[in-house]
Tab-separated table of C-alpha atoms in Angstrom:
chain	number	residue	atom	x	y	z
R	1	UNK	CA	12.311	-18.007	14.961
R	2	UNK	CA	11.276	-14.638	13.888
R	3	UNK	CA	13.458	-14.909	11.020
R	4	UNK	CA	12.008	-18.328	9.893
R	5	UNK	CA	8.344	-16.878	10.225
R	6	UNK	CA	9.620	-13.722	7.815
R	7	UNK	CA	10.806	-16.400	5.389
R	8	UNK	CA	7.417	-18.027	5.387
R	9	UNK	CA	5.676	-14.538	5.365
R	10	UNK	CA	7.572	-13.898	2.201
R	11	UNK	CA	6.673	-16.896	0.642
R	12	UNK	CA	3.222	-16.446	1.115
R	13	UNK	CA	3.668	-12.852	-0.256
R	14	UNK	CA	5.135	-13.984	-3.397
R	15	UNK	CA	2.120	-16.638	-3.712
R	16	UNK	CA	-0.074	-13.665	-3.633
R	17	UNK	CA	1.504	-11.598	-5.837
R	18	UNK	CA	0.671	-13.550	-9.144
R	19	UNK	CA	-3.116	-14.572	-7.792
R	20	UNK	CA	-6.028	-12.787	-8.733
R	21	UNK	CA	-4.453	-10.406	-11.271
R	22	UNK	CA	-5.484	-6.751	-11.813
R	23	UNK	CA	-7.135	-5.680	-15.364
R	24	UNK	CA	-4.274	-5.723	-17.958
R	25	UNK	CA	-5.294	-2.154	-19.208
R	26	UNK	CA	-4.150	-0.901	-15.591
R	27	UNK	CA	-1.463	-3.339	-15.120
R	28	UNK	CA	0.198	-2.377	-18.180
R	29	UNK	CA	0.133	1.624	-17.338
R	30	UNK	CA	1.806	0.514	-13.548
R	31	UNK	CA	4.402	-1.565	-15.297
R	32	UNK	CA	5.197	0.981	-17.503
R	33	UNK	CA	5.278	3.693	-14.796
R	34	UNK	CA	7.592	1.295	-12.506
R	35	UNK	CA	10.120	0.902	-15.606
R	36	UNK	CA	10.391	4.542	-15.645
R	37	UNK	CA	10.707	4.743	-11.847
R	38	UNK	CA	13.142	1.977	-11.310
R	39	UNK	CA	14.996	1.414	-14.205
R	40	UNK	CA	15.345	4.673	-16.256
R	41	UNK	CA	15.801	6.795	-13.398
R	42	UNK	CA	18.689	4.747	-12.039
R	43	UNK	CA	20.666	4.794	-15.281
R	44	UNK	CA	22.199	7.798	-14.441
R	45	UNK	CA	23.511	6.885	-11.396
R	46	UNK	CA	24.743	3.319	-12.804
R	47	UNK	CA	26.625	4.960	-15.618
R	48	UNK	CA	28.096	7.477	-13.341
R	49	UNK	CA	29.323	4.892	-10.895
R	50	UNK	CA	30.196	2.193	-13.557
R	51	UNK	CA	32.911	4.666	-15.338
R	52	UNK	CA	34.650	5.446	-12.284
R	53	UNK	CA	34.708	1.777	-10.667
R	54	UNK	CA	35.977	0.582	-14.120
R	55	UNK	CA	38.385	3.233	-14.323
R	56	UNK	CA	39.549	2.541	-10.828
R	57	UNK	CA	40.153	-1.265	-11.610
R	58	UNK	CA	42.334	-0.439	-14.709
R	59	UNK	CA	44.426	1.910	-12.373
R	60	UNK	CA	44.603	-0.640	-9.476
R	61	UNK	CA	45.410	-3.221	-12.021
R	62	UNK	CA	48.181	-1.257	-13.712
R	63	UNK	CA	49.640	0.218	-10.363
R	64	UNK	CA	50.181	-3.679	-9.509
R	65	UNK	CA	51.824	-4.926	-12.290
R	66	UNK	CA	55.256	-4.433	-11.241
R	67	UNK	CA	56.607	-7.465	-12.919
R	68	UNK	CA	57.827	-6.465	-16.555
R	69	UNK	CA	57.313	-9.972	-17.796
R	70	UNK	CA	53.727	-9.418	-17.266
R	71	UNK	CA	52.083	-8.054	-20.308
R	72	UNK	CA	50.176	-4.735	-20.054
R	73	UNK	CA	47.250	-6.022	-21.855
R	74	UNK	CA	46.756	-7.932	-18.584
R	75	UNK	CA	44.788	-4.524	-17.575
R	76	UNK	CA	42.240	-5.033	-20.333
R	77	UNK	CA	41.601	-8.519	-19.573
R	78	UNK	CA	41.271	-7.771	-15.734
R	79	UNK	CA	38.955	-4.878	-16.158
R	80	UNK	CA	36.776	-7.127	-18.428
R	81	UNK	CA	36.557	-9.973	-15.849
R	82	UNK	CA	36.112	-7.658	-13.005
R	83	UNK	CA	33.263	-5.612	-14.407
R	84	UNK	CA	31.629	-8.341	-16.068
R	85	UNK	CA	31.815	-11.103	-13.408
R	86	UNK	CA	31.390	-9.094	-10.302
R	87	UNK	CA	31.338	-5.258	-10.603
R	88	UNK	CA	28.104	-4.804	-12.885
R	89	UNK	CA	25.852	-7.695	-11.403
R	90	UNK	CA	26.810	-8.045	-7.901
R	91	UNK	CA	27.899	-4.312	-7.080
R	92	UNK	CA	25.645	-2.154	-8.991
R	93	UNK	CA	22.659	-4.678	-7.334
R	94	UNK	CA	23.910	-3.556	-3.949
R	95	UNK	CA	23.787	-0.328	-5.030
R	96	UNK	CA	20.223	-0.557	-6.599
R	97	UNK	CA	19.246	-2.098	-3.455
R	98	UNK	CA	19.890	1.288	-1.457
R	99	UNK	CA	18.563	3.320	-4.429
R	100	UNK	CA	15.545	1.440	-5.676
R	101	UNK	CA	15.078	-0.864	-2.875
R	102	UNK	CA	14.544	1.949	-0.036
R	103	UNK	CA	12.272	3.872	-3.038
R	104	UNK	CA	10.192	0.698	-2.994
R	105	UNK	CA	9.731	0.008	0.754
R	106	UNK	CA	9.443	3.569	1.438
R	107	UNK	CA	6.425	4.187	-1.007
R	108	UNK	CA	4.773	1.090	-0.061
R	109	UNK	CA	5.367	1.631	3.515
R	110	UNK	CA	3.742	5.105	3.279
R	111	UNK	CA	0.845	3.803	1.430
R	112	UNK	CA	0.395	1.037	4.366
R	113	UNK	CA	0.955	4.334	6.986
R	114	UNK	CA	-1.748	6.246	5.396
R	115	UNK	CA	-4.350	3.213	4.728
R	116	UNK	CA	-4.035	3.444	1.156
R	117	UNK	CA	-3.387	-0.382	1.068
R	118	UNK	CA	-6.515	-0.800	3.288
R	119	UNK	CA	-8.308	1.240	0.851
R	120	UNK	CA	-7.546	-1.384	-1.841
R	121	UNK	CA	-8.220	-4.144	0.111
R	122	UNK	CA	-11.496	-2.761	1.012
R	123	UNK	CA	-12.527	-2.202	-2.891
R	124	UNK	CA	-11.635	-6.036	-3.469
R	125	UNK	CA	-8.251	-5.382	-5.156
R	126	UNK	CA	-5.456	-7.803	-4.487
R	127	UNK	CA	-3.161	-4.881	-3.172
R	128	UNK	CA	0.114	-7.365	-3.249
R	129	UNK	CA	-0.580	-8.034	-7.238
R	130	UNK	CA	-1.383	-4.325	-7.628
R	131	UNK	CA	1.847	-2.843	-5.822
R	132	UNK	CA	4.626	-5.441	-6.141
R	133	UNK	CA	3.814	-7.530	-9.465
R	134	UNK	CA	4.567	-4.351	-12.108
R	135	UNK	CA	7.655	-3.964	-10.028
R	136	UNK	CA	8.659	-7.382	-10.883
R	137	UNK	CA	7.997	-7.236	-14.117
R	138	UNK	CA	9.590	-3.790	-14.648
R	139	UNK	CA	12.954	-5.340	-12.760
R	140	UNK	CA	13.105	-7.912	-15.792
R	141	UNK	CA	14.571	-4.721	-17.625
R	142	UNK	CA	17.223	-4.315	-15.227
R	143	UNK	CA	19.404	-6.745	-17.289
R	144	UNK	CA	19.588	-4.099	-19.705
R	145	UNK	CA	20.634	-1.707	-17.321
R	146	UNK	CA	23.777	-3.847	-16.296
R	147	UNK	CA	24.512	-4.558	-19.922
R	148	UNK	CA	24.891	-0.519	-20.084
R	149	UNK	CA	26.824	-0.759	-16.691
R	150	UNK	CA	29.346	-3.437	-18.348
R	151	UNK	CA	29.961	-1.572	-21.246
R	152	UNK	CA	30.435	1.859	-19.434
R	153	UNK	CA	32.608	0.277	-16.948
R	154	UNK	CA	35.093	-1.143	-19.427
R	155	UNK	CA	35.061	1.966	-21.565
R	156	UNK	CA	35.934	3.805	-18.024
R	157	UNK	CA	38.989	1.271	-17.671
R	158	UNK	CA	39.968	2.034	-21.337
R	159	UNK	CA	39.911	5.680	-20.615
R	160	UNK	CA	41.878	5.526	-17.430
R	161	UNK	CA	44.105	3.183	-18.794
R	162	UNK	CA	44.832	4.726	-21.961
R	163	UNK	CA	45.126	8.244	-20.882
R	164	UNK	CA	46.670	7.732	-17.928
R	165	UNK	CA	49.364	6.256	-19.744
R	166	UNK	CA	49.517	2.857	-18.333
R	167	UNK	CA	49.277	1.085	-21.879
R	168	UNK	CA	47.912	1.801	-25.231
R	169	UNK	CA	44.244	1.513	-26.705
R	170	UNK	CA	45.565	-1.643	-28.703
R	171	UNK	CA	46.950	-3.442	-25.656
R	172	UNK	CA	43.880	-2.670	-23.558
R	173	UNK	CA	41.633	-3.993	-26.659
R	174	UNK	CA	43.854	-7.219	-27.051
R	175	UNK	CA	43.382	-8.249	-23.167
R	176	UNK	CA	39.818	-7.485	-23.247
R	177	UNK	CA	39.697	-9.964	-26.006
R	178	UNK	CA	41.647	-12.482	-24.836
R	179	UNK	CA	40.436	-15.835	-23.008
R	180	UNK	CA	36.834	-14.615	-23.577
R	181	UNK	CA	34.428	-17.403	-22.196
R	182	UNK	CA	31.016	-16.288	-23.568
R	183	UNK	CA	29.232	-18.223	-20.434
R	184	UNK	CA	30.409	-15.631	-18.158
R	185	UNK	CA	28.032	-13.012	-19.722
R	186	UNK	CA	25.320	-15.922	-19.351
R	187	UNK	CA	26.334	-16.167	-15.381
R	188	UNK	CA	26.443	-12.734	-15.208
R	189	UNK	CA	22.876	-12.282	-16.852
R	190	UNK	CA	21.496	-15.054	-14.620
R	191	UNK	CA	22.780	-13.466	-11.373
R	192	UNK	CA	21.494	-9.981	-12.600
R	193	UNK	CA	17.647	-11.516	-13.106
R	194	UNK	CA	17.652	-13.375	-9.649
R	195	UNK	CA	19.340	-10.211	-8.160
R	196	UNK	CA	16.322	-8.255	-9.655
R	197	UNK	CA	13.727	-10.126	-8.419
R	198	UNK	CA	15.173	-9.751	-4.783
R	199	UNK	CA	15.920	-6.252	-5.098
R	200	UNK	CA	11.939	-5.976	-6.347
R	201	UNK	CA	10.317	-8.313	-3.771
R	202	UNK	CA	12.316	-7.943	-0.415
R	203	UNK	CA	11.946	-4.098	0.122
R	204	UNK	CA	8.318	-4.511	-1.012
R	205	UNK	CA	7.868	-7.168	1.525
R	206	UNK	CA	9.435	-4.778	4.076
R	207	UNK	CA	7.036	-2.003	3.157
R	208	UNK	CA	3.849	-4.088	2.727
R	209	UNK	CA	3.944	-5.700	6.219
R	210	UNK	CA	5.646	-2.624	8.326
R	211	UNK	CA	3.406	-1.526	11.356
R	212	UNK	CA	3.840	2.010	12.943
R	213	UNK	CA	4.517	5.533	11.311
R	214	UNK	CA	6.488	7.654	9.538
R	215	UNK	CA	9.564	6.937	11.621
R	216	UNK	CA	8.796	3.191	10.882
R	217	UNK	CA	8.900	3.710	7.418
R	218	UNK	CA	12.682	5.349	7.644
R	219	UNK	CA	13.519	1.986	9.856
R	220	UNK	CA	11.883	-0.253	7.529
R	221	UNK	CA	14.080	1.384	4.264
R	222	UNK	CA	17.079	0.683	6.076
R	223	UNK	CA	16.146	-3.155	7.518
R	224	UNK	CA	15.363	-3.544	3.658
R	225	UNK	CA	18.459	-2.364	2.328
R	226	UNK	CA	20.479	-4.738	4.702
R	227	UNK	CA	18.462	-7.726	4.236
R	228	UNK	CA	18.554	-7.126	0.371
R	229	UNK	CA	22.518	-6.808	0.640
R	230	UNK	CA	22.791	-9.663	2.799
R	231	UNK	CA	20.577	-11.959	0.632
R	232	UNK	CA	22.365	-10.507	-2.403
R	233	UNK	CA	25.783	-11.181	-1.288
R	234	UNK	CA	24.712	-15.013	-0.148
R	235	UNK	CA	22.920	-15.559	-3.515
R	236	UNK	CA	26.014	-14.378	-5.150
R	237	UNK	CA	28.476	-17.107	-3.405
R	238	UNK	CA	25.785	-19.819	-4.242
R	239	UNK	CA	25.416	-18.799	-7.956
R	240	UNK	CA	28.998	-18.515	-8.677
R	241	UNK	CA	29.606	-21.853	-6.843
R	242	UNK	CA	27.031	-23.725	-8.842
R	243	UNK	CA	27.507	-21.995	-12.132
R	244	UNK	CA	31.537	-21.526	-12.097
R	245	UNK	CA	32.809	-23.628	-9.271
A	1	UNK	CA	-29.129	-4.775	6.648
A	2	UNK	CA	-26.098	-5.904	8.440
A	3	UNK	CA	-26.778	-8.601	11.102
A	4	UNK	CA	-23.898	-9.290	13.371
A	5	UNK	CA	-23.971	-12.113	15.943
A	6	UNK	CA	-21.849	-13.043	18.707
A	7	UNK	CA	-18.501	-12.039	17.275
A	8	UNK	CA	-15.206	-12.609	19.216
A	9	UNK	CA	-11.670	-11.470	17.928
A	10	UNK	CA	-8.281	-12.058	19.343
A	11	UNK	CA	-4.876	-10.826	18.486
A	12	UNK	CA	-2.589	-13.356	20.615
A	13	UNK	CA	-3.311	-13.068	24.031
A	14	UNK	CA	-5.681	-10.059	23.824
A	15	UNK	CA	-9.550	-10.875	23.404
A	16	UNK	CA	-10.501	-7.690	21.815
A	17	UNK	CA	-13.913	-8.204	21.079
A	18	UNK	CA	-15.984	-10.240	23.418
A	19	UNK	CA	-19.220	-11.401	21.615
A	20	UNK	CA	-21.133	-8.325	20.326
A	21	UNK	CA	-24.429	-8.796	18.577
A	22	UNK	CA	-26.412	-6.167	16.777
A	23	UNK	CA	-27.994	-4.857	13.771
A	24	UNK	CA	-27.484	-2.239	11.344
A	25	UNK	CA	-30.624	-1.354	9.587
A	26	UNK	CA	-30.627	-0.062	5.679
A	27	UNK	CA	-31.119	3.504	4.943
A	28	UNK	CA	-29.943	4.760	8.318
A	29	UNK	CA	-26.792	6.209	9.947
A	30	UNK	CA	-25.691	3.778	12.620
A	31	UNK	CA	-22.949	5.312	14.911
A	32	UNK	CA	-20.115	3.256	16.902
A	33	UNK	CA	-18.854	4.985	19.880
A	34	UNK	CA	-16.582	4.044	22.581
A	35	UNK	CA	-13.427	5.032	24.416
A	36	UNK	CA	-10.190	4.567	22.504
A	37	UNK	CA	-9.214	0.867	23.212
A	38	UNK	CA	-12.802	-0.311	23.210
A	39	UNK	CA	-12.874	-2.302	20.030
A	40	UNK	CA	-14.403	0.047	17.593
A	41	UNK	CA	-12.080	-0.311	14.943
A	42	UNK	CA	-11.459	-4.015	15.108
A	43	UNK	CA	-15.265	-4.324	15.166
A	44	UNK	CA	-15.434	-2.120	11.791
A	45	UNK	CA	-12.451	-4.092	10.390
A	46	UNK	CA	-14.699	-7.200	11.022
A	47	UNK	CA	-17.537	-5.747	9.344
A	48	UNK	CA	-15.344	-4.689	6.362
A	49	UNK	CA	-14.278	-8.311	6.268
A	50	UNK	CA	-10.428	-6.842	6.670
A	51	UNK	CA	-10.563	-9.260	10.267
A	52	UNK	CA	-12.131	-12.748	10.355
A	53	UNK	CA	-13.752	-13.122	13.592
A	54	UNK	CA	-12.787	-16.525	15.468
A	55	UNK	CA	-16.534	-17.161	16.485
A	56	UNK	CA	-19.919	-15.344	15.733
A	57	UNK	CA	-21.191	-14.394	12.428
A	58	UNK	CA	-21.996	-11.336	10.108
A	59	UNK	CA	-25.122	-11.518	7.636
A	60	UNK	CA	-25.119	-9.095	4.846
A	61	UNK	CA	-28.601	-8.681	3.833
A	62	UNK	CA	-29.536	-11.930	5.219
A	63	UNK	CA	-26.487	-13.947	3.756
A	64	UNK	CA	-23.556	-15.181	6.038
A	65	UNK	CA	-20.340	-13.743	5.325
A	66	UNK	CA	-18.630	-17.093	6.171
A	67	UNK	CA	-21.129	-18.841	3.123
A	68	UNK	CA	-19.881	-16.484	0.685
A	69	UNK	CA	-17.537	-18.102	-1.958
A	70	UNK	CA	-13.941	-16.141	-2.886
A	71	UNK	CA	-15.828	-14.461	-5.825
A	72	UNK	CA	-18.979	-13.595	-3.678
A	73	UNK	CA	-16.693	-12.105	-1.024
A	74	UNK	CA	-14.932	-10.109	-4.100
A	75	UNK	CA	-18.187	-9.206	-5.316
A	76	UNK	CA	-19.797	-7.939	-1.709
A	77	UNK	CA	-16.378	-5.916	-1.002
A	78	UNK	CA	-17.396	-3.920	-4.324
A	79	UNK	CA	-20.764	-3.394	-2.803
A	80	UNK	CA	-18.981	-1.414	0.053
A	81	UNK	CA	-17.617	2.138	0.385
A	82	UNK	CA	-15.053	2.923	2.984
A	83	UNK	CA	-14.048	6.363	3.993
A	84	UNK	CA	-11.078	5.989	6.321
A	85	UNK	CA	-9.791	8.256	9.150
A	86	UNK	CA	-7.275	10.115	6.839
A	87	UNK	CA	-8.958	9.689	3.852
A	88	UNK	CA	-6.535	7.273	2.378
A	89	UNK	CA	-6.180	8.565	-0.976
A	90	UNK	CA	-4.123	7.810	-3.461
A	91	UNK	CA	-1.147	10.376	-3.614
A	92	UNK	CA	-0.102	9.472	-7.125
A	93	UNK	CA	-3.590	10.189	-8.637
A	94	UNK	CA	-5.955	13.490	-9.267
A	95	UNK	CA	-8.926	13.577	-7.314
A	96	UNK	CA	-10.873	12.708	-10.565
A	97	UNK	CA	-8.143	9.328	-10.574
A	98	UNK	CA	-9.203	8.587	-7.158
A	99	UNK	CA	-12.899	8.957	-7.861
A	100	UNK	CA	-12.546	6.893	-11.148
A	101	UNK	CA	-10.172	4.221	-9.666
A	102	UNK	CA	-13.059	1.622	-8.589
A	103	UNK	CA	-14.753	2.007	-11.715
A	104	UNK	CA	-11.783	1.320	-13.720
A	105	UNK	CA	-11.073	-1.632	-11.776
A	106	UNK	CA	-14.341	-3.382	-11.550
A	107	UNK	CA	-16.453	-2.083	-14.759
A	108	UNK	CA	-16.207	-2.348	-18.390
A	109	UNK	CA	-17.709	0.999	-18.665
A	110	UNK	CA	-15.953	3.522	-21.598
A	111	UNK	CA	-13.725	6.011	-20.454
A	112	UNK	CA	-16.658	9.108	-21.154
A	113	UNK	CA	-19.196	6.553	-19.302
A	114	UNK	CA	-16.699	6.805	-16.239
A	115	UNK	CA	-15.941	10.791	-16.474
A	116	UNK	CA	-19.767	11.347	-16.534
A	117	UNK	CA	-20.452	9.271	-13.645
A	118	UNK	CA	-17.242	10.861	-11.434
A	119	UNK	CA	-18.546	14.184	-12.465
A	120	UNK	CA	-21.792	13.114	-10.897
A	121	UNK	CA	-20.664	11.928	-7.748
A	122	UNK	CA	-17.857	15.092	-7.165
A	123	UNK	CA	-21.007	17.585	-8.141
A	124	UNK	CA	-22.870	15.257	-5.535
A	125	UNK	CA	-20.211	16.136	-2.756
A	126	UNK	CA	-19.882	19.819	-3.900
A	127	UNK	CA	-16.608	19.383	-5.354
A	128	UNK	CA	-16.798	21.026	-9.231
A	129	UNK	CA	-13.567	22.254	-9.799
A	130	UNK	CA	-10.618	20.012	-8.026
A	131	UNK	CA	-10.935	17.257	-10.831
A	132	UNK	CA	-7.168	17.859	-11.751
A	133	UNK	CA	-5.870	18.564	-8.118
A	134	UNK	CA	-3.652	16.144	-6.302
A	135	UNK	CA	-4.704	15.054	-2.635
A	136	UNK	CA	-1.925	17.025	-1.292
A	137	UNK	CA	-3.334	20.253	-2.952
A	138	UNK	CA	-6.647	20.271	-1.085
A	139	UNK	CA	-7.773	20.801	2.527
A	140	UNK	CA	-8.866	17.987	4.730
A	141	UNK	CA	-12.440	18.720	4.233
A	142	UNK	CA	-11.984	18.073	0.474
A	143	UNK	CA	-10.147	15.644	0.936
A	144	UNK	CA	-12.828	13.679	3.220
A	145	UNK	CA	-15.513	14.578	0.319
A	146	UNK	CA	-13.516	12.954	-2.180
A	147	UNK	CA	-13.046	10.075	0.058
A	148	UNK	CA	-16.858	10.113	0.159
A	149	UNK	CA	-17.171	10.231	-3.513
A	150	UNK	CA	-15.009	7.393	-3.959
A	151	UNK	CA	-16.624	5.383	-1.461
A	152	UNK	CA	-20.350	5.909	-3.349
A	153	UNK	CA	-19.153	5.893	-6.985
A	154	UNK	CA	-20.051	2.272	-7.512
A	155	UNK	CA	-23.543	2.985	-5.588
A	156	UNK	CA	-22.881	0.638	-2.821
A	157	UNK	CA	-25.044	-0.999	-0.478
A	158	UNK	CA	-23.035	-0.473	2.891
A	159	UNK	CA	-21.261	2.874	3.788
A	160	UNK	CA	-18.567	2.363	6.412
A	161	UNK	CA	-17.077	5.452	7.858
A	162	UNK	CA	-14.040	5.479	10.231
A	163	UNK	CA	-13.830	9.050	12.016
A	164	UNK	CA	-14.913	11.043	9.315
A	165	UNK	CA	-14.572	14.382	11.253
A	166	UNK	CA	-11.255	13.742	12.770
A	167	UNK	CA	-9.156	17.138	11.848
A	168	UNK	CA	-11.868	18.897	10.728
A	169	UNK	CA	-13.029	22.223	12.063
A	170	UNK	CA	-16.485	22.028	13.361
A	171	UNK	CA	-18.346	23.869	10.624
A	172	UNK	CA	-16.924	21.371	7.845
A	173	UNK	CA	-17.332	18.388	10.449
A	174	UNK	CA	-21.245	19.230	10.218
A	175	UNK	CA	-21.161	19.672	6.438
A	176	UNK	CA	-19.691	16.041	6.141
A	177	UNK	CA	-22.284	14.629	8.873
A	178	UNK	CA	-25.021	16.283	6.763
A	179	UNK	CA	-23.511	14.997	3.471
A	180	UNK	CA	-23.166	11.392	4.728
A	181	UNK	CA	-26.950	11.466	6.123
A	182	UNK	CA	-28.074	12.773	2.888
A	183	UNK	CA	-26.258	10.111	0.930
A	184	UNK	CA	-27.516	7.211	3.140
A	185	UNK	CA	-30.934	8.456	2.840
A	186	UNK	CA	-30.721	9.163	-1.058
A	187	UNK	CA	-28.764	5.672	-1.922
A	188	UNK	CA	-30.882	3.621	0.833
A	189	UNK	CA	-27.746	2.136	2.069
A	190	UNK	CA	-26.707	0.912	5.501
A	191	UNK	CA	-24.021	3.108	6.990
A	192	UNK	CA	-21.746	2.540	9.932
A	193	UNK	CA	-19.787	5.372	11.808
A	194	UNK	CA	-17.024	4.656	13.778
A	195	UNK	CA	-16.726	8.062	15.601
A	196	UNK	CA	-15.795	9.857	18.989
A	197	UNK	CA	-17.653	13.238	17.989
A	198	UNK	CA	-20.489	13.941	19.964
A	199	UNK	CA	-21.912	16.351	17.828
A	200	UNK	CA	-22.297	13.382	15.180
A	201	UNK	CA	-23.727	11.595	17.741
A	202	UNK	CA	-26.567	14.056	18.352
A	203	UNK	CA	-26.706	15.471	14.724
A	204	UNK	CA	-26.850	11.928	12.643
A	205	UNK	CA	-27.167	9.207	15.327
A	206	UNK	CA	-30.272	7.457	14.179
A	207	UNK	CA	-28.931	4.210	15.753
A	208	UNK	CA	-25.789	4.468	18.324
A	209	UNK	CA	-24.140	1.139	19.647
A	210	UNK	CA	-21.599	1.984	22.602
A	211	UNK	CA	-18.788	-0.329	23.119
A	212	UNK	CA	-16.653	-0.814	26.288
A	213	UNK	CA	-14.016	-3.188	26.668
A	214	UNK	CA	-14.664	-5.332	23.837
A	215	UNK	CA	-18.736	-5.678	24.399
A	216	UNK	CA	-21.734	-3.955	23.612
A	217	UNK	CA	-22.423	-1.941	26.891
A	218	UNK	CA	-25.421	0.084	25.337
A	219	UNK	CA	-27.702	0.774	22.140
A	220	UNK	CA	-30.357	2.930	21.402
A	221	UNK	CA	-31.074	6.424	19.290
A	222	UNK	CA	-29.940	10.006	19.733
A	223	UNK	CA	-33.109	10.500	21.700
A	224	UNK	CA	-32.473	7.634	23.885
A	225	UNK	CA	-29.253	8.321	24.846
A	226	UNK	CA	-30.259	11.739	26.565
A	227	UNK	CA	-32.408	9.707	28.820
A	228	UNK	CA	-30.354	6.557	29.584
A	229	UNK	CA	-29.046	5.807	33.038
A	230	UNK	CA	-26.095	3.751	32.018
A	231	UNK	CA	-23.131	5.221	33.824
A	232	UNK	CA	-20.682	4.072	31.139
A	233	UNK	CA	-22.669	5.805	28.596
A	234	UNK	CA	-23.311	9.067	30.566
A	235	UNK	CA	-19.717	9.208	31.888
A	236	UNK	CA	-18.505	8.949	28.183
A	237	UNK	CA	-21.116	11.121	26.347
A	238	UNK	CA	-21.523	13.938	28.865
A	239	UNK	CA	-17.669	14.090	29.863
A	240	UNK	CA	-17.847	17.919	28.687
A	241	UNK	CA	-19.644	20.519	30.553
A	242	UNK	CA	-21.668	21.823	27.464
A	243	UNK	CA	-22.913	18.272	26.766
A	244	UNK	CA	-24.016	17.793	30.733
A	245	UNK	CA	-25.855	21.393	30.073
A	246	UNK	CA	-27.252	20.318	26.644
A	247	UNK	CA	-28.692	16.729	28.628
A	248	UNK	CA	-30.021	18.936	31.575
A	249	UNK	CA	-32.102	21.094	29.206
A	250	UNK	CA	-33.552	18.174	27.536
A	251	UNK	CA	-34.590	16.591	30.402
A	252	UNK	CA	-36.004	19.682	31.672
A	253	UNK	CA	-37.946	20.130	28.337
A	254	UNK	CA	-39.174	16.590	28.569
A	255	UNK	CA	-40.420	17.299	32.367
């Protein structure tokens, strides 16, 4: 019953976010700030993780190719498919749910605890629009981060495969280009956009409606990470079934 | 003027406000006192429009809050200034940014006009060199003054303060009390203060209401509070030996 009430509150929150907009002059600067906080400041960790996961995928594939009849260029193919279809859009989104999500929950939760949200409301500001809308818009740039993740992940696979002596550069590129389905890119970016919305809004919901003090801010961050991850995993299944099934 | 008639507010099973009626006059400092859990904060939040009472009415300068359209409610909010217990300054903004915030949000003033207004109100609250400091870099007393400056920057008709002295040393608390009283008279606004501080009651309480268990138990002026024989009020106000002695001296003087 509580879960159902939370879903209802979340839906009401989303409606409120798009009502009574803040002045564009102010909103513009808030959006720039959020792009910096949510996207640019996450690029380092995205690039780092993508590189090594791509490398590990290539090594794992190479080590499992024991049959001499299977061409080595499969390593390039497997790296591309894993990175584009799942690793970059889904795995990175789970990481972002932790990094960006906990930042969103704790920053909004702290504003709640210190009555800054009440101060906005008293002034007549639509606090949900002021706080959450810029985050949603900033997360529209998330697909660019995922595009970088895809590129770096595949590059990591190439580095590990070629310099680890598992295959030649030509084999890797041949595998990379074989059986390429352009719709897989569309599928990956549709998922990314939906996950971006989830990463911006579920942590905001947990921060905005939290009750209590500093300890509860920490608890709300943990809860928001768990729920954002759960929703991403479920949506990943549903979207895969709908778009590729 | 704010006229409150028989307001009730509940949260689930808990009936917090059980029918409060009173009037807060313009140009006066009105104080709400009472023990923790008496309903003071809920009452203040009802006055601010943050909570909507289930029964009763609140009228601002003769117009019922319930009769305001959404746009009128928004306009009314802009006529209210609020000083929160913990100041509630925006951490990410400087002192100047905090005070300028309502002007940026709700006026079409140019940057220089806004800056001029911010300078004037910061000067009014005796903060001259703190424009570019962040809230974390200034003292609690200075934060309260910034909060007061932010509350008055839009020339409000109503000023609400929730425990404006909490966490301040006695000297700074008196300065804040005096500042609120001066601003109330200077701007001719209706000020409502929620407080536990009996020094404030004696210093600036032009009208005092005492809440007990969600009901208005007593109302009067600071002079009347010395003479009242309401047991609940005397137990609350004169719980310290110091105030007991002050009361005895006052009664002896009067006799």
